[in-house]
Amino acid sequence: MRLNLFKNGVRSALGNGILKERLNQWREMAFKVGDRVVYPHHGAAIVEEKKVKTIFGSRKEYLILRMVMDDMTVSV
């Protein structure tokens, strides 16, 4: 017997509109330059700038984060 909870969970969330609602909330979440955030694996960071990049023909907005501990930058 094979149990696939992930597939069933996604279907029920889609059916109830919960997943769609969460995605819309996430899209509306706006970060501003200077905001403090936590990035997994690297820790505390500050939003340094917003940039639009074209990668493989697709234009997307990225946040440039400057890590507090080691002054490294990460595009998210």
Protein backbone atom coordinates (compact mmCIF):
# COMPACT_ATOMS: atom_id res chain seq x y z
CA MET A 1 0.00 0.00 0.00
CA ARG A 2 1.38 3.39 -0.99
CA LEU A 3 0.44 6.49 0.97
CA ASN A 4 0.93 9.86 -0.66
CA LEU A 5 -0.09 12.52 1.83
CA PHE A 6 1.57 15.37 -0.05
CA LYS A 7 -0.48 14.83 -3.19
CA ASN A 8 -3.74 14.56 -1.25
CA GLY A 9 -2.89 17.59 0.89
CA VAL A 10 -2.21 19.76 -2.14
CA ARG A 11 -5.42 18.66 -3.83
CA SER A 12 -7.54 19.45 -0.79
CA ALA A 13 -5.80 22.81 -0.33
CA LEU A 14 -6.42 23.67 -3.98
CA GLY A 15 -10.01 22.55 -3.69
CA ASN A 16 -10.59 24.83 -0.73
CA GLY A 17 -8.76 27.76 -2.28
CA ILE A 18 -6.36 27.91 0.68
CA LEU A 19 -3.23 27.47 -1.42
CA LYS A 20 -4.36 30.13 -3.89
CA GLU A 21 -5.07 32.55 -1.05
CA ARG A 22 -1.63 31.92 0.52
CA LEU A 23 0.11 32.50 -2.83
CA ASN A 24 -1.72 35.80 -3.27
CA GLN A 25 -0.74 36.89 0.24
CA TRP A 26 2.89 36.01 -0.48
CA ARG A 27 2.88 38.02 -3.72
CA GLU A 28 1.54 41.07 -1.89
CA MET A 29 4.31 40.87 0.71
CA ALA A 30 6.64 43.70 -0.18
CA PHE A 31 10.15 44.14 1.12
CA LYS A 32 11.76 47.55 1.12
CA VAL A 33 15.42 48.51 0.94
CA GLY A 34 16.71 48.58 4.51
CA ASP A 35 14.32 45.88 5.81
CA ARG A 36 15.88 43.31 8.12
CA VAL A 37 15.25 39.69 7.20
CA VAL A 38 16.46 36.20 8.09
CA TYR A 39 17.72 34.00 5.27
CA PRO A 40 18.00 30.23 5.90
CA HIS A 41 21.56 28.90 6.15
CA HIS A 42 23.07 32.41 6.32
CA GLY A 43 21.13 34.15 9.09
CA ALA A 44 20.35 37.83 9.52
CA ALA A 45 20.50 40.09 6.48
CA ILE A 46 19.49 43.54 5.28
CA VAL A 47 17.71 44.16 1.97
CA GLU A 48 20.32 46.20 0.12
CA GLU A 49 18.50 46.73 -3.19
CA LYS A 50 15.82 45.45 -5.56
CA LYS A 51 16.88 44.49 -9.06
CA VAL A 52 15.12 43.21 -12.16
CA LYS A 53 17.20 40.52 -13.84
CA THR A 54 16.63 38.61 -17.06
CA ILE A 55 17.66 34.99 -16.74
CA PHE A 56 17.02 32.54 -19.59
CA GLY A 57 14.70 35.11 -21.19
CA SER A 58 12.53 35.54 -18.09
CA ARG A 59 12.45 38.91 -16.29
CA LYS A 60 12.06 38.65 -12.52
CA GLU A 61 12.50 40.92 -9.54
CA TYR A 62 15.22 39.93 -7.09
CA LEU A 63 16.18 41.19 -3.67
CA ILE A 64 19.88 41.68 -3.00
CA LEU A 65 20.53 40.74 0.62
CA ARG A 66 23.68 41.69 2.52
CA MET A 67 24.44 39.18 5.27
CA VAL A 68 25.18 40.81 8.62
CA MET A 69 27.85 38.37 9.84
CA ASP A 70 30.18 38.06 6.86
CA ASP A 71 29.28 40.93 4.50
CA MET A 72 28.32 38.46 1.74
CA THR A 73 25.50 39.28 -0.73
CA VAL A 74 22.80 36.88 -1.93
CA SER A 75 20.23 37.39 -4.71
CA VAL A 76 16.84 35.98 -3.80
